[in-house]
């Protein structure tokens, strides 16, 4: 080895001298000369095994191809020159550094020390990086090189690896001290290092893929991993059997290094730079999009798939080794369950590697001995384990002794070193912490410190302790020293303040800066001279050996063992942090900060007419007015509350109640500005659950208010309102339909928000998710965070249930999707389709996991068992099938039904299956044996839906006989029949607590029932077509419904509202007219009735029954002498009203005639037809006078104004149009109806128009063609089904956003005067409203 190092040193000296003489005016020639010099010394050192030689060889080998390109280099354009100059300059700068080191024998001195070797190796690393950039930005080299550059460009743009997780990542200043990774001190850890090297270099097919290094906190795992990474970093020559392919050093101190999503992308990034065949295969795979998917998808798509695809190319490439080492350190430091999940996926992939295609990848992984990790490792079929706690005691002591002697050279050979080594007892974290403590001290101070660690008798060596006890002793000493000058007994306020700050650093959900921690826990003095921040900084400074201060001043522990010590009373004694107690303190503090800091219009938004994204000043205002401590409090109060001990009379109940009085509204505003609106609802739910758990039975109002506030937050966050924060008040608060506190109280404290009257829909619609196709099935995930829907357009969609955002579209079925469901853990989705298949999807990534084939006709219903182990499906082939959810194996086929199986479900314990069928029966099966247990008869038509209650005691079914039935699951006895729907019931479900049932029907309604009494609690109106699927969220607070109207709607499931009964037509209105004096309106409907209304008030005066069928279109002439009729035969006929004699037949329409009318003087007739046209006829001769085109769908109703100057028409295109009767010119288009307009008429004086629609409403319009300027314009946008309203009301000039009204509210156009019944539509009044620049005065300050 010594001779090798000397040879490398001589080669470096030769390189330094050669490159000093490379001079030319042509940058390409300079670069070529320098490159050739490196290639030459690469050949000289290729047989050396030291790490510097391997780096030189690696860089030189990759520069050879560049040398070929440089010999005849000509840039294609001027842009090529800067990259050549950059490459040349880098070569000169880095080799210049090499010459600076060339002072006689200095290279030999440098090569003797690992840290100095790094300086030399970095020179060649930077040269290699410059080479890559040069290749990427020039296009004049070989196609193979260009292929690599295309990959590199794409790679950097898409993979986004974690730089800080790389073992060699260099940080300066404070961060450098935190991530100052070092190799093992020479002479230490010899046996374990040799063991790992032996494993790594064994490339036989029988060698284990994984080497797992376990060890307790502070045992030196990271140093070992770092040493191995450096050892295998570079390929020295063709004999090298394995090199470092990639690495990921986990660290809780930095977000990128603590999130599992960065592991694979970072390793793949490293590996692709080292192995060109792999990088080529990665590009060809087209799987770079999997970086946003779950870990298993990333493993398969980014790493293992391309690795297997590149096998042939790797074997053919002799320039690089065939085996690569992956190092992953401190996997236990990954947040949450990410480390365990990664390990499980890695283990599964390696265990399933039957063709051994992954043996060329070897994984060295280190972690603590966490049970969740150890259990996964044990399941590996081929592995090698090493537990650091099994290292012989004398070996561990010797290793620590070498480390301490190297770190504290002043004490080599002294008694203090002997005592310190004995005291450390082989625990590296102890030794490293002592070194951190002593480093800032002078030698004499270091000696005094060491003496204070040891027993008073210097000859007496300390008794060896267990690792935990040893750390207890050290950490106690550190804390004692840090607080020692606060008084002889270390008591009183000074100590309390400082220890509280320490607790706050350790209890924070995310790292807090010293200033934020101080402002959170204490009320700061406005004078900075008296700030607690100074004390917080002093605490962090005094505890520098255990606390790290990041560049952004965030404070966090160096090592997890320190907070473990502080939170354990038996270990930390007087320094113990009662975590629950301090979490209470932090909860109080969060609410205090919010109480003081939150306010109306906190970001000083100047106008409500713009979206937040168009406000250039907003980011600065948010940063300036929502300081870090307020931002932290807003986003984390629920975390601290949920960690607080429970108490029935807790003062936090009062704090929550006060928060809900108004501050919570300002909090929702701030959360929207912080891009965290989706967290508001779950945070309110967390608070509600905490209040329930605290047994606060005397706080029903608090629970109701928390529930109401959560629903409102969901309503705001899931609507179109949130892009403009002022519309939290002007739109969401104004349109909230319920009159319960705290929302009603919030509204009463605002002035100038628009006055809004809601259309009564029988419930509270929280969110509408628009698809482009009829929705056949919907379901919530168990945690309520996602919704899945299946549609006629063959797609399965996954939605964010808190924001309404479409997260994924799952494409795979070839015909419409009938049924969807989540597994109980939310990780998988199952869908059943008319393509006869059942498909299982990964809910996180959208990846299709399995296709279960077996049914011979369309699949109507699917469900998971509660433990996720089995899937049940029902089909038109009359069978029920049970599948293994893991393997996709068909376990059972349950035969018994005599017609299509329309619905299936498991009981809660998975022991039984219930099925409903078109044979009108409900059947119960034993899920294990497939035996039919019961047949429940009672429905008179086919059964569409069945479900178990969560306790398995009841079954609910919905049928085409319009009924919902409840059955005793044990006896099969029919318990209740729930009647109310007027058309077939398509879907039923129990709430999780079994107290309520929800049903959806072809009648377009969703109904909620009391499961005990059968009482109908709510009718939720809003869908405009049949409801195909309904479900409760797991907490019972929300209902989701999917409809043939192409929408998914989310409703508030609360049943506390007063029910209403609306009097009016129960089916589409087909014909309306004013009386001659304009005082009354008469309407005819497809419900066979004629109703008379007061035209001023909208009050219903009479209901005239007698018709056996709906009325199409008839009209009298003004003198009553003639009747005109329009027919489906396409003709218009004129009859004598006295005799009934047919006077004329008017031919011209090409489809059926829907409406006819006389002009006031009887001279003309107007007709509207399904051919989309309006035609005007001479009433005497029958001659066609005009054809009025403009409607885009069939015309249902037409009428003349009394003076005959204008014609009005209504159409299936939902518009009302006004025409000039003389010229045929279209004068107005009146929009507002949400469905076909079936009837129109003028008032006697021609000033108003009345229209009736299939949306069940009658509307009155201003007929003036010179009406005042409109108050608002309804914004419209193109969709797949044509133009639709967005919900936004624009200023008359169309440039400002006045208000957002959910489209489901059926808001009228501005020209709409009023609607009958008045409760069927919404109405907005902007009188005295403070909008635009005046919006900031809505809340009086």
mmCIF file of N, CA, C and O in Angstrom, residues 698-770:
data_model
loop_
_atom_site.group_PDB
_atom_site.id
_atom_site.type_symbol
_atom_site.label_atom_id
_atom_site.label_comp_id
_atom_site.label_asym_id
_atom_site.label_seq_id
_atom_site.Cartn_x
_atom_site.Cartn_y
_atom_site.Cartn_z
ATOM 1 N N UNK A 698 -70.805 17.877 29.289
ATOM 2 C CA UNK A 698 -71.557 19.112 29.481
ATOM 3 C C UNK A 698 -71.233 20.155 28.439
ATOM 4 O O UNK A 698 -71.566 21.333 28.620
ATOM 5 N N UNK A 699 -70.589 19.765 27.358
ATOM 6 C CA UNK A 699 -70.175 20.725 26.335
ATOM 7 C C UNK A 699 -70.791 20.398 24.979
ATOM 8 O O UNK A 699 -70.107 20.401 23.960
ATOM 9 N N UNK A 700 -72.090 20.120 24.911
ATOM 10 C CA UNK A 700 -72.664 19.765 23.603
ATOM 11 C C UNK A 700 -72.574 20.912 22.598
ATOM 12 O O UNK A 700 -72.390 20.681 21.410
ATOM 13 N N UNK A 701 -72.689 22.163 23.100
ATOM 14 C CA UNK A 701 -72.634 23.296 22.177
ATOM 15 C C UNK A 701 -71.249 23.425 21.560
ATOM 16 O O UNK A 701 -71.101 23.746 20.381
ATOM 17 N N UNK A 702 -70.209 23.154 22.352
ATOM 18 C CA UNK A 702 -68.845 23.211 21.819
ATOM 19 C C UNK A 702 -68.670 22.174 20.727
ATOM 20 O O UNK A 702 -68.072 22.457 19.675
ATOM 21 N N UNK A 703 -69.178 20.960 20.954
ATOM 22 C CA UNK A 703 -69.055 19.918 19.935
ATOM 23 C C UNK A 703 -69.797 20.302 18.665
ATOM 24 O O UNK A 703 -69.296 20.123 17.551
ATOM 25 N N UNK A 704 -71.001 20.850 18.816
ATOM 26 C CA UNK A 704 -71.777 21.262 17.645
ATOM 27 C C UNK A 704 -71.071 22.384 16.888
ATOM 28 O O UNK A 704 -71.035 22.397 15.656
ATOM 29 N N UNK A 705 -70.503 23.333 17.648
ATOM 30 C CA UNK A 705 -69.831 24.451 16.999
ATOM 31 C C UNK A 705 -68.573 24.006 16.252
ATOM 32 O O UNK A 705 -68.266 24.508 15.171
ATOM 33 N N UNK A 706 -67.825 23.071 16.852
ATOM 34 C CA UNK A 706 -66.644 22.550 16.170
ATOM 35 C C UNK A 706 -67.044 21.831 14.882
ATOM 36 O O UNK A 706 -66.379 21.953 13.849
ATOM 37 N N UNK A 707 -68.119 21.080 14.953
ATOM 38 C CA UNK A 707 -68.601 20.359 13.774
ATOM 39 C C UNK A 707 -69.057 21.340 12.694
ATOM 40 O O UNK A 707 -68.725 21.182 11.509
ATOM 41 N N UNK A 708 -69.796 22.366 13.113
ATOM 42 C CA UNK A 708 -70.299 23.355 12.156
ATOM 43 C C UNK A 708 -69.147 24.139 11.522
ATOM 44 O O UNK A 708 -69.127 24.377 10.300
ATOM 45 N N UNK A 709 -68.179 24.525 12.342
ATOM 46 C CA UNK A 709 -67.026 25.266 11.823
ATOM 47 C C UNK A 709 -66.223 24.409 10.849
ATOM 48 O O UNK A 709 -65.735 24.899 9.821
ATOM 49 N N UNK A 710 -66.071 23.123 11.159
ATOM 50 C CA UNK A 710 -65.368 22.224 10.259
ATOM 51 C C UNK A 710 -66.079 22.095 8.923
ATOM 52 O O UNK A 710 -65.440 22.101 7.866
ATOM 53 N N UNK A 711 -67.400 21.984 8.966
ATOM 54 C CA UNK A 711 -68.163 21.878 7.719
ATOM 55 C C UNK A 711 -68.009 23.142 6.891
ATOM 56 O O UNK A 711 -67.860 23.092 5.659
ATOM 57 N N UNK A 712 -68.027 24.294 7.553
ATOM 58 C CA UNK A 712 -67.856 25.553 6.826
ATOM 59 C C UNK A 712 -66.465 25.636 6.192
ATOM 60 O O UNK A 712 -66.315 26.067 5.052
ATOM 61 N N UNK A 713 -65.441 25.214 6.944
ATOM 62 C CA UNK A 713 -64.074 25.242 6.401
ATOM 63 C C UNK A 713 -63.969 24.338 5.172
ATOM 64 O O UNK A 713 -63.295 24.681 4.186
ATOM 65 N N UNK A 714 -64.636 23.195 5.217
ATOM 66 C CA UNK A 714 -64.636 22.278 4.072
ATOM 67 C C UNK A 714 -65.389 22.894 2.898
ATOM 68 O O UNK A 714 -64.969 22.789 1.742
ATOM 69 N N UNK A 715 -66.492 23.572 3.202
ATOM 70 C CA UNK A 715 -67.303 24.254 2.182
ATOM 71 C C UNK A 715 -66.475 25.314 1.459
ATOM 72 O O UNK A 715 -66.492 25.411 0.233
ATOM 73 N N UNK A 716 -65.697 26.085 2.214
ATOM 74 C CA UNK A 716 -64.846 27.114 1.613
ATOM 75 C C UNK A 716 -63.699 26.479 0.834
ATOM 76 O O UNK A 716 -63.451 26.821 -0.323
ATOM 77 N N UNK A 717 -62.996 25.547 1.458
ATOM 78 C CA UNK A 717 -61.810 24.976 0.845
ATOM 79 C C UNK A 717 -62.099 24.122 -0.361
ATOM 80 O O UNK A 717 -61.244 23.969 -1.238
ATOM 81 N N UNK A 718 -63.295 23.541 -0.445
ATOM 82 C CA UNK A 718 -63.623 22.650 -1.548
ATOM 83 C C UNK A 718 -64.416 23.305 -2.654
ATOM 84 O O UNK A 718 -64.781 22.657 -3.626
ATOM 85 N N UNK A 719 -64.709 24.598 -2.518
ATOM 86 C CA UNK A 719 -65.477 25.292 -3.546
ATOM 87 C C UNK A 719 -64.543 26.080 -4.440
ATOM 88 O O UNK A 719 -63.326 26.069 -4.276
ATOM 89 N N UNK A 720 -65.119 26.824 -5.357
ATOM 90 C CA UNK A 720 -64.308 27.670 -6.224
ATOM 91 C C UNK A 720 -63.952 28.996 -5.602
ATOM 92 O O UNK A 720 -63.372 29.866 -6.255
ATOM 93 N N UNK A 721 -64.287 29.188 -4.323
ATOM 94 C CA UNK A 721 -64.103 30.476 -3.657
ATOM 95 C C UNK A 721 -62.657 30.738 -3.275
ATOM 96 O O UNK A 721 -62.185 31.877 -3.320
ATOM 97 N N UNK A 722 -61.919 29.714 -2.872
ATOM 98 C CA UNK A 722 -60.625 29.887 -2.216
ATOM 99 C C UNK A 722 -59.560 30.627 -3.022
ATOM 100 O O UNK A 722 -58.652 31.225 -2.432
ATOM 101 N N UNK A 723 -59.598 30.638 -4.371
ATOM 102 C CA UNK A 723 -58.520 31.370 -5.058
ATOM 103 C C UNK A 723 -58.472 32.862 -4.740
ATOM 104 O O UNK A 723 -57.460 33.511 -4.979
ATOM 105 N N UNK A 724 -59.560 33.418 -4.215
ATOM 106 C CA UNK A 724 -59.569 34.828 -3.825
ATOM 107 C C UNK A 724 -59.943 34.908 -2.351
ATOM 108 O O UNK A 724 -61.112 34.761 -1.983
ATOM 109 N N UNK A 725 -58.960 35.138 -1.489
ATOM 110 C CA UNK A 725 -59.174 35.078 -0.040
ATOM 111 C C UNK A 725 -60.304 35.978 0.452
ATOM 112 O O UNK A 725 -61.044 35.584 1.360
ATOM 113 N N UNK A 726 -60.495 37.197 -0.087
ATOM 114 C CA UNK A 726 -61.619 38.010 0.409
ATOM 115 C C UNK A 726 -62.966 37.315 0.305
ATOM 116 O O UNK A 726 -63.891 37.633 1.054
ATOM 117 N N UNK A 727 -63.062 36.358 -0.597
ATOM 118 C CA UNK A 727 -64.354 35.706 -0.802
ATOM 119 C C UNK A 727 -64.645 34.625 0.237
ATOM 120 O O UNK A 727 -65.701 34.001 0.193
ATOM 121 N N UNK A 728 -63.724 34.426 1.165
ATOM 122 C CA UNK A 728 -64.087 33.679 2.373
ATOM 123 C C UNK A 728 -65.266 34.365 3.038
ATOM 124 O O UNK A 728 -66.191 33.709 3.541
ATOM 125 N N UNK A 729 -65.244 35.683 3.024
ATOM 126 C CA UNK A 729 -66.294 36.487 3.649
ATOM 127 C C UNK A 729 -67.409 36.830 2.664
ATOM 128 O O UNK A 729 -68.591 36.630 2.955
ATOM 129 N N UNK A 730 -67.023 37.343 1.490
ATOM 130 C CA UNK A 730 -68.007 37.863 0.542
ATOM 131 C C UNK A 730 -68.798 36.769 -0.162
ATOM 132 O O UNK A 730 -69.897 37.021 -0.656
ATOM 133 N N UNK A 731 -68.228 35.557 -0.211
ATOM 134 C CA UNK A 731 -68.906 34.477 -0.924
ATOM 135 C C UNK A 731 -69.235 33.295 -0.015
ATOM 136 O O UNK A 731 -70.399 32.957 0.165
ATOM 137 N N UNK A 732 -68.204 32.677 0.585
ATOM 138 C CA UNK A 732 -68.462 31.478 1.396
ATOM 139 C C UNK A 732 -69.341 31.808 2.595
ATOM 140 O O UNK A 732 -70.330 31.109 2.875
ATOM 141 N N UNK A 733 -68.993 32.851 3.341
ATOM 142 C CA UNK A 733 -69.794 33.217 4.514
ATOM 143 C C UNK A 733 -71.187 33.678 4.103
ATOM 144 O O UNK A 733 -72.184 33.341 4.751
ATOM 145 N N UNK A 734 -71.260 34.422 2.998
ATOM 146 C CA UNK A 734 -72.553 34.947 2.546
ATOM 147 C C UNK A 734 -73.486 33.844 2.073
ATOM 148 O O UNK A 734 -74.701 33.920 2.267
ATOM 149 N N UNK A 735 -72.939 32.793 1.446
ATOM 150 C CA UNK A 735 -73.791 31.758 0.855
ATOM 151 C C UNK A 735 -73.971 30.534 1.742
ATOM 152 O O UNK A 735 -74.694 29.611 1.365
ATOM 153 N N UNK A 736 -73.280 30.493 2.915
ATOM 154 C CA UNK A 736 -73.447 29.337 3.805
ATOM 155 C C UNK A 736 -74.921 29.170 4.158
ATOM 156 O O UNK A 736 -75.564 30.104 4.654
ATOM 157 N N UNK A 737 -75.515 28.010 3.916
ATOM 158 C CA UNK A 737 -76.977 27.892 3.962
ATOM 159 C C UNK A 737 -77.602 27.754 5.345
ATOM 160 O O UNK A 737 -78.807 27.957 5.485
ATOM 161 N N UNK A 738 -76.815 27.400 6.355
ATOM 162 C CA UNK A 738 -77.441 27.141 7.662
ATOM 163 C C UNK A 738 -77.353 28.366 8.553
ATOM 164 O O UNK A 738 -76.508 29.237 8.376
ATOM 165 N N UNK A 739 -78.212 28.393 9.548
ATOM 166 C CA UNK A 739 -78.278 29.535 10.451
ATOM 167 C C UNK A 739 -77.858 29.153 11.860
ATOM 168 O O UNK A 739 -78.394 29.632 12.841
ATOM 169 N N UNK A 740 -76.903 28.256 11.953
ATOM 170 C CA UNK A 740 -76.426 27.794 13.252
ATOM 171 C C UNK A 740 -75.126 28.495 13.601
ATOM 172 O O UNK A 740 -74.387 28.951 12.733
ATOM 173 N N UNK A 741 -74.854 28.576 14.903
ATOM 174 C CA UNK A 741 -73.569 29.108 15.356
ATOM 175 C C UNK A 741 -72.483 28.052 15.153
ATOM 176 O O UNK A 741 -72.776 26.857 15.142
ATOM 177 N N UNK A 742 -71.238 28.474 14.985
ATOM 178 C CA UNK A 742 -70.757 29.864 15.100
ATOM 179 C C UNK A 742 -70.853 30.660 13.801
ATOM 180 O O UNK A 742 -70.610 31.847 13.795
ATOM 181 N N UNK A 743 -71.234 30.032 12.681
ATOM 182 C CA UNK A 743 -71.209 30.724 11.393
ATOM 183 C C UNK A 743 -72.198 31.886 11.391
ATOM 184 O O UNK A 743 -71.883 32.973 10.897
ATOM 185 N N UNK A 744 -73.386 31.650 11.962
ATOM 186 C CA UNK A 744 -74.374 32.725 12.003
ATOM 187 C C UNK A 744 -73.847 33.912 12.797
ATOM 188 O O UNK A 744 -74.040 35.072 12.436
ATOM 189 N N UNK A 745 -73.126 33.623 13.870
ATOM 190 C CA UNK A 745 -72.533 34.694 14.675
ATOM 191 C C UNK A 745 -71.452 35.425 13.887
ATOM 192 O O UNK A 745 -71.345 36.662 13.934
ATOM 193 N N UNK A 746 -70.626 34.670 13.155
ATOM 194 C CA UNK A 746 -69.595 35.308 12.330
ATOM 195 C C UNK A 746 -70.241 36.257 11.320
ATOM 196 O O UNK A 746 -69.786 37.377 11.120
ATOM 197 N N UNK A 747 -71.321 35.767 10.695
ATOM 198 C CA UNK A 747 -71.975 36.561 9.668
ATOM 199 C C UNK A 747 -72.555 37.843 10.259
ATOM 200 O O UNK A 747 -72.503 38.914 9.636
ATOM 201 N N UNK A 748 -73.091 37.746 11.474
ATOM 202 C CA UNK A 748 -73.716 38.921 12.102
ATOM 203 C C UNK A 748 -72.688 39.993 12.452
ATOM 204 O O UNK A 748 -73.043 41.163 12.612
ATOM 205 N N UNK A 749 -71.428 39.603 12.582
ATOM 206 C CA UNK A 749 -70.402 40.572 12.936
ATOM 207 C C UNK A 749 -69.776 41.245 11.719
ATOM 208 O O UNK A 749 -68.922 42.120 11.865
ATOM 209 N N UNK A 750 -70.203 40.831 10.527
ATOM 210 C CA UNK A 750 -69.725 41.440 9.295
ATOM 211 C C UNK A 750 -70.758 42.436 8.772
ATOM 212 O O UNK A 750 -71.962 42.250 8.973
ATOM 213 N N UNK A 751 -70.302 43.451 8.144
ATOM 214 C CA UNK A 751 -71.217 44.399 7.513
ATOM 215 C C UNK A 751 -70.792 44.581 6.067
ATOM 216 O O UNK A 751 -69.600 44.605 5.758
ATOM 217 N N UNK A 752 -71.776 44.670 5.189
ATOM 218 C CA UNK A 752 -71.456 44.918 3.793
ATOM 219 C C UNK A 752 -71.196 43.687 2.964
ATOM 220 O O UNK A 752 -70.811 43.810 1.799
ATOM 221 N N UNK A 753 -71.351 42.497 3.531
ATOM 222 C CA UNK A 753 -71.235 41.323 2.662
ATOM 223 C C UNK A 753 -72.571 41.156 1.928
ATOM 224 O O UNK A 753 -73.625 41.546 2.442
ATOM 225 N N UNK A 754 -72.553 40.645 0.713
ATOM 226 C CA UNK A 754 -73.792 40.552 -0.071
ATOM 227 C C UNK A 754 -74.884 39.778 0.672
ATOM 228 O O UNK A 754 -74.609 38.825 1.396
ATOM 229 N N UNK A 755 -76.113 40.234 0.483
ATOM 230 C CA UNK A 755 -77.265 39.526 1.048
ATOM 231 C C UNK A 755 -77.613 38.397 0.095
ATOM 232 O O UNK A 755 -77.801 38.618 -1.097
ATOM 233 N N UNK A 756 -77.717 37.214 0.648
ATOM 234 C CA UNK A 756 -77.902 36.046 -0.214
ATOM 235 C C UNK A 756 -78.999 35.162 0.346
ATOM 236 O O UNK A 756 -79.039 34.867 1.539
ATOM 237 N N UNK A 757 -79.920 34.759 -0.541
ATOM 238 C CA UNK A 757 -80.969 33.806 -0.179
ATOM 239 C C UNK A 757 -80.678 32.498 -0.890
ATOM 240 O O UNK A 757 -80.572 32.462 -2.120
ATOM 241 N N UNK A 758 -80.528 31.435 -0.102
ATOM 242 C CA UNK A 758 -80.185 30.140 -0.677
ATOM 243 C C UNK A 758 -81.395 29.457 -1.267
ATOM 244 O O UNK A 758 -82.520 29.589 -0.768
ATOM 245 N N UNK A 759 -81.148 28.693 -2.324
ATOM 246 C CA UNK A 759 -82.170 27.779 -2.802
ATOM 247 C C UNK A 759 -82.232 26.612 -1.840
ATOM 248 O O UNK A 759 -81.206 26.052 -1.475
ATOM 249 N N UNK A 760 -83.446 26.266 -1.389
ATOM 250 C CA UNK A 760 -83.524 25.166 -0.432
ATOM 251 C C UNK A 760 -83.352 23.846 -1.146
ATOM 252 O O UNK A 760 -84.061 23.532 -2.088
ATOM 253 N N UNK A 761 -82.364 23.086 -0.699
ATOM 254 C CA UNK A 761 -82.082 21.788 -1.316
ATOM 255 C C UNK A 761 -82.266 20.643 -0.338
ATOM 256 O O UNK A 761 -81.991 19.502 -0.639
ATOM 257 N N UNK A 762 -82.720 20.941 0.866
ATOM 258 C CA UNK A 762 -82.972 19.880 1.826
ATOM 259 C C UNK A 762 -81.746 19.382 2.532
ATOM 260 O O UNK A 762 -81.781 18.355 3.186
ATOM 261 N N UNK A 763 -80.630 20.071 2.431
ATOM 262 C CA UNK A 763 -79.403 19.656 3.086
ATOM 263 C C UNK A 763 -78.304 20.636 2.739
ATOM 264 O O UNK A 763 -78.519 21.584 1.995
ATOM 265 N N UNK A 764 -77.126 20.395 3.271
ATOM 266 C CA UNK A 764 -76.013 21.315 3.033
ATOM 267 C C UNK A 764 -75.000 20.659 2.116
ATOM 268 O O UNK A 764 -74.310 19.720 2.513
ATOM 269 N N UNK A 765 -74.935 21.160 0.901
ATOM 270 C CA UNK A 765 -73.968 20.673 -0.071
ATOM 271 C C UNK A 765 -72.628 21.339 0.213
ATOM 272 O O UNK A 765 -72.504 22.557 0.153
ATOM 273 N N UNK A 766 -71.616 20.532 0.552
ATOM 274 C CA UNK A 766 -70.309 21.077 0.906
ATOM 275 C C UNK A 766 -69.381 21.195 -0.285
ATOM 276 O O UNK A 766 -68.510 22.058 -0.316
ATOM 277 N N UNK A 767 -69.555 20.344 -1.270
ATOM 278 C CA UNK A 767 -68.579 20.293 -2.352
ATOM 279 C C UNK A 767 -69.192 19.583 -3.550
ATOM 280 O O UNK A 767 -69.983 18.643 -3.381
ATOM 281 N N UNK A 768 -68.863 20.032 -4.732
ATOM 282 C CA UNK A 768 -69.281 19.363 -5.966
ATOM 283 C C UNK A 768 -68.040 19.063 -6.796
ATOM 284 O O UNK A 768 -67.244 19.964 -7.075
ATOM 285 N N UNK A 769 -67.878 17.811 -7.166
ATOM 286 C CA UNK A 769 -66.739 17.377 -7.978
ATOM 287 C C UNK A 769 -67.276 17.042 -9.360
ATOM 288 O O UNK A 769 -68.045 16.100 -9.521
ATOM 289 N N UNK A 770 -66.882 17.816 -10.339
ATOM 290 C CA UNK A 770 -67.445 17.660 -11.669
ATOM 291 C C UNK A 770 -66.610 16.714 -12.522
ATOM 292 O O UNK A 770 -65.401 16.874 -12.646
#
